[in-house]
Amino acid sequence: MARLCPDRELETSLLEDHELVGGLDEVGRGALAGPVTVGLAIVSRSTADAFPEGLADSKMLSPARREALVAPCAAWLADHAIAHASPAEIDALGIAAALRLAGRRALAQVRQRGHLPGIIILDGTANWLAQPAGDLLTALDQPGAPAPTGDYGPAIPDDDVPGVVMRVKADAGCAVVAAASVLAKVERDAIMSALADPGYGWASNKGYGSAAHQAGLAELGACEQHRRSWRLPGLR
């Protein structure tokens, strides 16, 4: 099957009604450890038609190619932001709500710079961004829960969340979402590679359940980077 190549058809049509259009994608949803990360890329009516050469879904690119695309993507976009939810927040909230928290943190960053988009293109079929945040606040208010902002900054409230357009495989088919995917993947990979590692193999597996990671769990047990609410393989 031929690889889907990104284009600007959807984002360009949305720019007819909105001055700024955002693309949102997540990285790290299925990992056993580390944060979940959301990338937000924004285009405007003055954004160049030609996006960076070789841009594609981050999963389709080598690490070197992803890293080489970071600067061209940043130069092409009107703005961008990357935000996270910590392993402790994932445990307190569940993965969908942690994604929502990270997405709203990314939106808070661009709003501070006057670049809050009028609408968001979100990859997939589940609109995890726009659900009300009351469940976040309730869960984070429980004894022992992490602070609502964790170490990663504030999140915008319900009333400021832009409208959302869902698109299956948007990370492969929409240039603005592909850019968000690349930016998020490169930053999360760097975070995981820089972690102190007693033997889990973070640099190679980035927190996913590789054989080396599972062997490390069996030998060392879980650490603060692990999502302890998950069924972690290798643990008795």
PDB file of C-alpha atoms in Angstrom:
ATOM      1  CA  MET A   1       0.000   0.000   0.000  1.00  0.00           C
ATOM      2  CA  ALA A   2       1.364   3.414  -0.971  1.00  0.00           C
ATOM      3  CA  ARG A   3       2.235   5.762   1.880  1.00  0.00           C
ATOM      4  CA  LEU A   4      -0.263   8.555   2.398  1.00  0.00           C
ATOM      5  CA  CYS A   5       1.337  11.919   1.660  1.00  0.00           C
ATOM      6  CA  PRO A   6       0.235  15.079   3.452  1.00  0.00           C
ATOM      7  CA  ASP A   7      -1.450  17.964   1.708  1.00  0.00           C
ATOM      8  CA  ARG A   8      -2.999  21.283   2.739  1.00  0.00           C
ATOM      9  CA  GLU A   9      -6.517  20.777   1.415  1.00  0.00           C
ATOM     10  CA  LEU A  10      -8.345  20.572   4.760  1.00  0.00           C
ATOM     11  CA  GLU A  11      -6.398  23.271   6.562  1.00  0.00           C
ATOM     12  CA  THR A  12      -6.685  25.623   3.575  1.00  0.00           C
ATOM     13  CA  SER A  13     -10.459  25.193   3.462  1.00  0.00           C
ATOM     14  CA  LEU A  14     -10.679  25.922   7.187  1.00  0.00           C
ATOM     15  CA  LEU A  15      -8.578  29.074   6.765  1.00  0.00           C
ATOM     16  CA  GLU A  16     -11.398  30.538   4.704  1.00  0.00           C
ATOM     17  CA  ASP A  17     -13.354  30.957   7.962  1.00  0.00           C
ATOM     18  CA  HIS A  18     -10.562  31.146  10.547  1.00  0.00           C
ATOM     19  CA  GLU A  19      -7.447  33.299  10.669  1.00  0.00           C
ATOM     20  CA  LEU A  20      -5.503  30.554  12.465  1.00  0.00           C
ATOM     21  CA  VAL A  21      -5.912  26.773  12.156  1.00  0.00           C
ATOM     22  CA  GLY A  22      -4.207  24.313  14.465  1.00  0.00           C
ATOM     23  CA  GLY A  23      -3.150  20.709  13.994  1.00  0.00           C
ATOM     24  CA  LEU A  24      -2.874  18.529  17.093  1.00  0.00           C
ATOM     25  CA  ASP A  25      -1.272  15.110  17.544  1.00  0.00           C
ATOM     26  CA  GLU A  26      -0.172  12.989  20.477  1.00  0.00           C
ATOM     27  CA  VAL A  27       2.893  10.849  21.148  1.00  0.00           C
ATOM     28  CA  GLY A  28       3.414   8.317  23.925  1.00  0.00           C
ATOM     29  CA  ARG A  29      -0.154   7.149  24.463  1.00  0.00           C
ATOM     30  CA  GLY A  30       0.869   3.474  24.428  1.00  0.00           C
ATOM     31  CA  ALA A  31       4.135   3.774  26.349  1.00  0.00           C
ATOM     32  CA  LEU A  32       4.609   2.162  29.758  1.00  0.00           C
ATOM     33  CA  ALA A  33       6.675   5.054  31.103  1.00  0.00           C
ATOM     34  CA  GLY A  34       7.350   8.725  30.625  1.00  0.00           C
ATOM     35  CA  PRO A  35       4.972  11.563  29.811  1.00  0.00           C
ATOM     36  CA  VAL A  36       2.311  11.672  27.157  1.00  0.00           C
ATOM     37  CA  THR A  37       3.119  14.505  24.765  1.00  0.00           C
ATOM     38  CA  VAL A  38       0.932  16.641  22.515  1.00  0.00           C
ATOM     39  CA  GLY A  39       2.228  18.703  19.619  1.00  0.00           C
ATOM     40  CA  LEU A  40       0.306  21.728  18.362  1.00  0.00           C
ATOM     41  CA  ALA A  41       1.161  23.302  14.992  1.00  0.00           C
ATOM     42  CA  ILE A  42      -0.544  26.453  13.714  1.00  0.00           C
ATOM     43  CA  VAL A  43      -0.912  27.842  10.202  1.00  0.00           C
ATOM     44  CA  SER A  44      -2.306  31.198   9.148  1.00  0.00           C
ATOM     45  CA  ARG A  45      -3.625  32.674   5.931  1.00  0.00           C
ATOM     46  CA  SER A  46      -0.112  33.939   5.200  1.00  0.00           C
ATOM     47  CA  THR A  47       1.591  30.565   5.753  1.00  0.00           C
ATOM     48  CA  ALA A  48       3.504  29.481   2.651  1.00  0.00           C
ATOM     49  CA  ASP A  49       1.729  26.942   0.484  1.00  0.00           C
ATOM     50  CA  ALA A  50       4.843  24.777   0.226  1.00  0.00           C
ATOM     51  CA  PHE A  51       5.465  22.877   3.452  1.00  0.00           C
ATOM     52  CA  PRO A  52       8.863  21.358   4.347  1.00  0.00           C
ATOM     53  CA  GLU A  53      10.074  18.748   1.873  1.00  0.00           C
ATOM     54  CA  GLY A  54       9.781  15.208   3.195  1.00  0.00           C
ATOM     55  CA  LEU A  55       7.197  16.074   5.853  1.00  0.00           C
ATOM     56  CA  ALA A  56       5.178  13.002   6.839  1.00  0.00           C
ATOM     57  CA  ASP A  57       3.652  11.242   9.819  1.00  0.00           C
ATOM     58  CA  SER A  58       6.466  10.977  12.373  1.00  0.00           C
ATOM     59  CA  LYS A  59       6.027   7.194  12.592  1.00  0.00           C
ATOM     60  CA  MET A  60       7.013   6.934   8.922  1.00  0.00           C
ATOM     61  CA  LEU A  61      10.298   8.823   9.356  1.00  0.00           C
ATOM     62  CA  SER A  62      13.681   7.857  10.723  1.00  0.00           C
ATOM     63  CA  PRO A  63      14.911   9.633  13.872  1.00  0.00           C
ATOM     64  CA  ALA A  64      17.464  11.558  11.820  1.00  0.00           C
ATOM     65  CA  ARG A  65      14.846  12.689   9.304  1.00  0.00           C
ATOM     66  CA  ARG A  66      12.455  13.789  12.062  1.00  0.00           C
ATOM     67  CA  GLU A  67      15.176  15.834  13.731  1.00  0.00           C
ATOM     68  CA  ALA A  68      16.130  17.424  10.420  1.00  0.00           C
ATOM     69  CA  LEU A  69      12.516  18.551   9.935  1.00  0.00           C
ATOM     70  CA  VAL A  70      12.195  20.384  13.266  1.00  0.00           C
ATOM     71  CA  ALA A  71      13.769  23.679  12.170  1.00  0.00           C
ATOM     72  CA  PRO A  72      12.008  23.778   8.760  1.00  0.00           C
ATOM     73  CA  CYS A  73       8.651  23.040  10.409  1.00  0.00           C
ATOM     74  CA  ALA A  74       9.170  25.758  13.015  1.00  0.00           C
ATOM     75  CA  ALA A  75      10.083  28.236  10.266  1.00  0.00           C
ATOM     76  CA  TRP A  76       7.071  27.283   8.131  1.00  0.00           C
ATOM     77  CA  LEU A  77       4.445  27.451  10.892  1.00  0.00           C
ATOM     78  CA  ALA A  78       2.848  30.578  12.311  1.00  0.00           C
ATOM     79  CA  ASP A  79       3.430  29.155  15.803  1.00  0.00           C
ATOM     80  CA  HIS A  80       3.773  25.828  17.580  1.00  0.00           C
ATOM     81  CA  ALA A  81       3.791  24.390  21.070  1.00  0.00           C
ATOM     82  CA  ILE A  82       4.565  21.087  22.760  1.00  0.00           C
ATOM     83  CA  ALA A  83       3.103  20.097  26.110  1.00  0.00           C
ATOM     84  CA  HIS A  84       3.022  17.068  28.366  1.00  0.00           C
ATOM     85  CA  ALA A  85       1.178  15.249  31.124  1.00  0.00           C
ATOM     86  CA  SER A  86       3.324  13.386  33.622  1.00  0.00           C
ATOM     87  CA  PRO A  87       3.153   9.689  34.532  1.00  0.00           C
ATOM     88  CA  ALA A  88       1.590  10.667  37.876  1.00  0.00           C
ATOM     89  CA  GLU A  89      -1.069  12.698  36.073  1.00  0.00           C
ATOM     90  CA  ILE A  90      -1.772   9.787  33.742  1.00  0.00           C
ATOM     91  CA  ASP A  91      -2.275   7.568  36.795  1.00  0.00           C
ATOM     92  CA  ALA A  92      -4.562  10.126  38.454  1.00  0.00           C
ATOM     93  CA  LEU A  93      -6.645  10.975  35.377  1.00  0.00           C
ATOM     94  CA  GLY A  94      -6.462   8.101  32.907  1.00  0.00           C
ATOM     95  CA  ILE A  95      -4.828   8.412  29.526  1.00  0.00           C
ATOM     96  CA  ALA A  96      -7.637  10.210  27.655  1.00  0.00           C
ATOM     97  CA  ALA A  97      -7.953  12.946  30.269  1.00  0.00           C
ATOM     98  CA  ALA A  98      -4.160  13.256  30.487  1.00  0.00           C
ATOM     99  CA  LEU A  99      -4.090  13.833  26.738  1.00  0.00           C
ATOM    100  CA  ARG A 100      -6.754  16.499  27.185  1.00  0.00           C
ATOM    101  CA  LEU A 101      -4.670  18.178  29.889  1.00  0.00           C
ATOM    102  CA  ALA A 102      -1.542  18.157  27.697  1.00  0.00           C
ATOM    103  CA  GLY A 103      -3.487  19.490  24.708  1.00  0.00           C
ATOM    104  CA  ARG A 104      -4.921  22.319  26.748  1.00  0.00           C
ATOM    105  CA  ARG A 105      -1.459  23.164  28.057  1.00  0.00           C
ATOM    106  CA  ALA A 106      -0.229  23.474  24.478  1.00  0.00           C
ATOM    107  CA  LEU A 107      -3.156  25.766  23.682  1.00  0.00           C
ATOM    108  CA  ALA A 108      -2.345  27.890  26.742  1.00  0.00           C
ATOM    109  CA  GLN A 109       1.175  28.446  25.403  1.00  0.00           C
ATOM    110  CA  VAL A 110       0.028  29.793  22.028  1.00  0.00           C
ATOM    111  CA  ARG A 111      -2.788  31.821  23.577  1.00  0.00           C
ATOM    112  CA  GLN A 112      -0.188  33.647  25.666  1.00  0.00           C
ATOM    113  CA  ARG A 113       1.478  34.662  22.393  1.00  0.00           C
ATOM    114  CA  GLY A 114      -1.812  35.761  20.823  1.00  0.00           C
ATOM    115  CA  HIS A 115      -2.049  32.740  18.503  1.00  0.00           C
ATOM    116  CA  LEU A 116      -4.985  30.716  19.806  1.00  0.00           C
ATOM    117  CA  PRO A 117      -6.417  28.997  16.703  1.00  0.00           C
ATOM    118  CA  GLY A 118     -10.057  29.296  15.759  1.00  0.00           C
ATOM    119  CA  ILE A 119     -10.299  25.586  15.017  1.00  0.00           C
ATOM    120  CA  ILE A 120      -8.217  22.438  15.531  1.00  0.00           C
ATOM    121  CA  ILE A 121      -7.677  19.439  13.238  1.00  0.00           C
ATOM    122  CA  LEU A 122      -7.349  16.400  15.497  1.00  0.00           C
ATOM    123  CA  ASP A 123      -6.092  13.030  14.352  1.00  0.00           C
ATOM    124  CA  GLY A 124      -8.298   9.978  14.837  1.00  0.00           C
ATOM    125  CA  THR A 125     -11.959   9.459  15.763  1.00  0.00           C
ATOM    126  CA  ALA A 126     -12.068  10.258  19.505  1.00  0.00           C
ATOM    127  CA  ASN A 127     -12.290  13.939  20.416  1.00  0.00           C
ATOM    128  CA  TRP A 128     -10.282  13.807  23.628  1.00  0.00           C
ATOM    129  CA  LEU A 129      -9.567  17.558  23.542  1.00  0.00           C
ATOM    130  CA  ALA A 130     -13.027  19.115  23.767  1.00  0.00           C
ATOM    131  CA  GLN A 131     -14.679  17.128  26.538  1.00  0.00           C
ATOM    132  CA  PRO A 132     -15.424  19.253  29.639  1.00  0.00           C
ATOM    133  CA  ALA A 133     -12.522  19.586  32.056  1.00  0.00           C
ATOM    134  CA  GLY A 134     -14.577  19.088  35.202  1.00  0.00           C
ATOM    135  CA  ASP A 135     -13.376  15.499  35.437  1.00  0.00           C
ATOM    136  CA  LEU A 136      -9.790  16.721  35.377  1.00  0.00           C
ATOM    137  CA  LEU A 137     -10.355  19.088  38.244  1.00  0.00           C
ATOM    138  CA  THR A 138     -12.254  16.493  40.267  1.00  0.00           C
ATOM    139  CA  ALA A 139      -9.599  13.816  39.838  1.00  0.00           C
ATOM    140  CA  LEU A 140      -6.728  16.180  40.542  1.00  0.00           C
ATOM    141  CA  ASP A 141      -8.451  17.345  43.731  1.00  0.00           C
ATOM    142  CA  GLN A 142      -8.265  13.903  45.302  1.00  0.00           C
ATOM    143  CA  PRO A 143      -5.830  13.266  48.186  1.00  0.00           C
ATOM    144  CA  GLY A 144      -2.391  12.368  46.907  1.00  0.00           C
ATOM    145  CA  ALA A 145      -3.093  13.541  43.352  1.00  0.00           C
ATOM    146  CA  PRO A 146      -0.518  15.720  41.580  1.00  0.00           C
ATOM    147  CA  ALA A 147      -1.085  19.455  41.386  1.00  0.00           C
ATOM    148  CA  PRO A 148      -3.339  20.446  38.443  1.00  0.00           C
ATOM    149  CA  THR A 149      -0.481  22.060  36.563  1.00  0.00           C
ATOM    150  CA  GLY A 150       2.186  19.509  37.531  1.00  0.00           C
ATOM    151  CA  ASP A 151       5.561  20.673  36.214  1.00  0.00           C
ATOM    152  CA  TYR A 152       4.236  21.516  32.783  1.00  0.00           C
ATOM    153  CA  GLY A 153       2.348  24.790  33.038  1.00  0.00           C
ATOM    154  CA  PRO A 154      -1.308  25.891  33.016  1.00  0.00           C
ATOM    155  CA  ALA A 155      -4.125  24.618  30.822  1.00  0.00           C
ATOM    156  CA  ILE A 156      -6.856  26.678  29.198  1.00  0.00           C
ATOM    157  CA  PRO A 157     -10.430  26.322  30.538  1.00  0.00           C
ATOM    158  CA  ASP A 158     -13.439  24.860  28.725  1.00  0.00           C
ATOM    159  CA  ASP A 159     -14.657  28.196  27.365  1.00  0.00           C
ATOM    160  CA  ASP A 160     -11.389  28.851  25.502  1.00  0.00           C
ATOM    161  CA  VAL A 161     -11.085  25.491  23.738  1.00  0.00           C
ATOM    162  CA  PRO A 162     -11.415  25.957  19.947  1.00  0.00           C
ATOM    163  CA  GLY A 163     -13.741  23.917  17.800  1.00  0.00           C
ATOM    164  CA  VAL A 164     -12.420  20.555  16.626  1.00  0.00           C
ATOM    165  CA  VAL A 165     -12.517  18.818  13.239  1.00  0.00           C
ATOM    166  CA  MET A 166     -11.736  15.098  13.416  1.00  0.00           C
ATOM    167  CA  ARG A 167      -9.813  13.453  10.588  1.00  0.00           C
ATOM    168  CA  VAL A 168      -8.678   9.818  10.494  1.00  0.00           C
ATOM    169  CA  LYS A 169      -4.961   9.590   9.625  1.00  0.00           C
ATOM    170  CA  ALA A 170      -4.621  13.360   9.811  1.00  0.00           C
ATOM    171  CA  ASP A 171      -1.025  12.869  10.977  1.00  0.00           C
ATOM    172  CA  ALA A 172      -0.292  11.343   7.574  1.00  0.00           C
ATOM    173  CA  GLY A 173      -2.706  13.308   5.365  1.00  0.00           C
ATOM    174  CA  CYS A 174      -2.724  16.897   6.734  1.00  0.00           C
ATOM    175  CA  ALA A 175       0.501  18.881   6.618  1.00  0.00           C
ATOM    176  CA  VAL A 176      -0.212  20.892   9.768  1.00  0.00           C
ATOM    177  CA  VAL A 177      -0.932  17.738  11.799  1.00  0.00           C
ATOM    178  CA  ALA A 178       2.110  15.972  10.362  1.00  0.00           C
ATOM    179  CA  ALA A 179       4.216  18.905  11.553  1.00  0.00           C
ATOM    180  CA  ALA A 180       2.695  18.621  15.033  1.00  0.00           C
ATOM    181  CA  SER A 181       3.450  14.906  15.000  1.00  0.00           C
ATOM    182  CA  VAL A 182       7.104  15.433  14.128  1.00  0.00           C
ATOM    183  CA  LEU A 183       7.658  18.188  16.693  1.00  0.00           C
ATOM    184  CA  ALA A 184       6.029  16.184  19.486  1.00  0.00           C
ATOM    185  CA  LYS A 185       7.889  12.968  18.674  1.00  0.00           C
ATOM    186  CA  VAL A 186      11.310  14.614  18.585  1.00  0.00           C
ATOM    187  CA  GLU A 187      10.784  16.387  21.920  1.00  0.00           C
ATOM    188  CA  ARG A 188       9.401  13.329  23.726  1.00  0.00           C
ATOM    189  CA  ASP A 189      12.188  11.112  22.392  1.00  0.00           C
ATOM    190  CA  ALA A 190      14.741  13.618  23.692  1.00  0.00           C
ATOM    191  CA  ILE A 191      13.093  13.660  27.123  1.00  0.00           C
ATOM    192  CA  MET A 192      13.160   9.866  27.346  1.00  0.00           C
ATOM    193  CA  SER A 193      16.751   9.602  26.114  1.00  0.00           C
ATOM    194  CA  ALA A 194      17.918  12.126  28.733  1.00  0.00           C
ATOM    195  CA  LEU A 195      16.341  10.324  31.707  1.00  0.00           C
ATOM    196  CA  ALA A 196      18.586   8.688  34.275  1.00  0.00           C
ATOM    197  CA  ASP A 197      18.377   5.014  33.402  1.00  0.00           C
ATOM    198  CA  PRO A 198      19.313   2.244  35.851  1.00  0.00           C
ATOM    199  CA  GLY A 199      18.582  -0.426  33.246  1.00  0.00           C
ATOM    200  CA  TYR A 200      15.244   0.105  31.468  1.00  0.00           C
ATOM    201  CA  GLY A 201      16.699   1.061  28.091  1.00  0.00           C
ATOM    202  CA  TRP A 202      14.943   4.431  27.801  1.00  0.00           C
ATOM    203  CA  ALA A 203      17.229   5.674  25.002  1.00  0.00           C
ATOM    204  CA  SER A 204      16.280   2.812  22.709  1.00  0.00           C
ATOM    205  CA  ASN A 205      12.656   2.103  23.673  1.00  0.00           C
ATOM    206  CA  LYS A 206      11.479   5.610  24.709  1.00  0.00           C
ATOM    207  CA  GLY A 207       9.329   4.048  27.446  1.00  0.00           C
ATOM    208  CA  TYR A 208       7.530   1.541  25.228  1.00  0.00           C
ATOM    209  CA  GLY A 209       7.326  -2.134  26.163  1.00  0.00           C
ATOM    210  CA  SER A 210      10.397  -3.548  24.441  1.00  0.00           C
ATOM    211  CA  ALA A 211      11.997  -6.798  25.579  1.00  0.00           C
ATOM    212  CA  ALA A 212      14.818  -4.858  27.255  1.00  0.00           C
ATOM    213  CA  HIS A 213      12.325  -2.648  29.063  1.00  0.00           C
ATOM    214  CA  GLN A 214      10.368  -5.643  30.319  1.00  0.00           C
ATOM    215  CA  ALA A 215      13.582  -7.294  31.484  1.00  0.00           C
ATOM    216  CA  GLY A 216      14.468  -4.119  33.371  1.00  0.00           C
ATOM    217  CA  LEU A 217      11.055  -4.069  35.021  1.00  0.00           C
ATOM    218  CA  ALA A 218      11.458  -7.691  36.118  1.00  0.00           C
ATOM    219  CA  GLU A 219      14.875  -6.951  37.633  1.00  0.00           C
ATOM    220  CA  LEU A 220      14.392  -3.442  39.015  1.00  0.00           C
ATOM    221  CA  GLY A 221      10.645  -3.026  39.497  1.00  0.00           C
ATOM    222  CA  ALA A 222       8.815   0.157  38.560  1.00  0.00           C
ATOM    223  CA  CYS A 223      10.203   3.664  39.089  1.00  0.00           C
ATOM    224  CA  GLU A 224       8.630   7.117  39.222  1.00  0.00           C
ATOM    225  CA  GLN A 225       8.625   7.306  35.417  1.00  0.00           C
ATOM    226  CA  HIS A 226       6.318   4.293  35.089  1.00  0.00           C
ATOM    227  CA  ARG A 227       2.557   4.515  34.772  1.00  0.00           C
ATOM    228  CA  ARG A 228       1.781   2.519  37.882  1.00  0.00           C
ATOM    229  CA  SER A 229      -1.942   2.307  37.193  1.00  0.00           C
ATOM    230  CA  TRP A 230      -1.135   0.226  34.090  1.00  0.00           C
ATOM    231  CA  ARG A 231      -0.515  -3.508  33.934  1.00  0.00           C
ATOM    232  CA  LEU A 232       3.258  -3.415  33.602  1.00  0.00           C
ATOM    233  CA  PRO A 233       4.769  -6.508  31.953  1.00  0.00           C
ATOM    234  CA  GLY A 234       7.688  -8.163  33.709  1.00  0.00           C
ATOM    235  CA  LEU A 235       6.364  -7.415  37.201  1.00  0.00           C
ATOM    236  CA  ARG A 236       5.255 -10.229  39.448  1.00  0.00           C
TER     237      ARG A 236
END
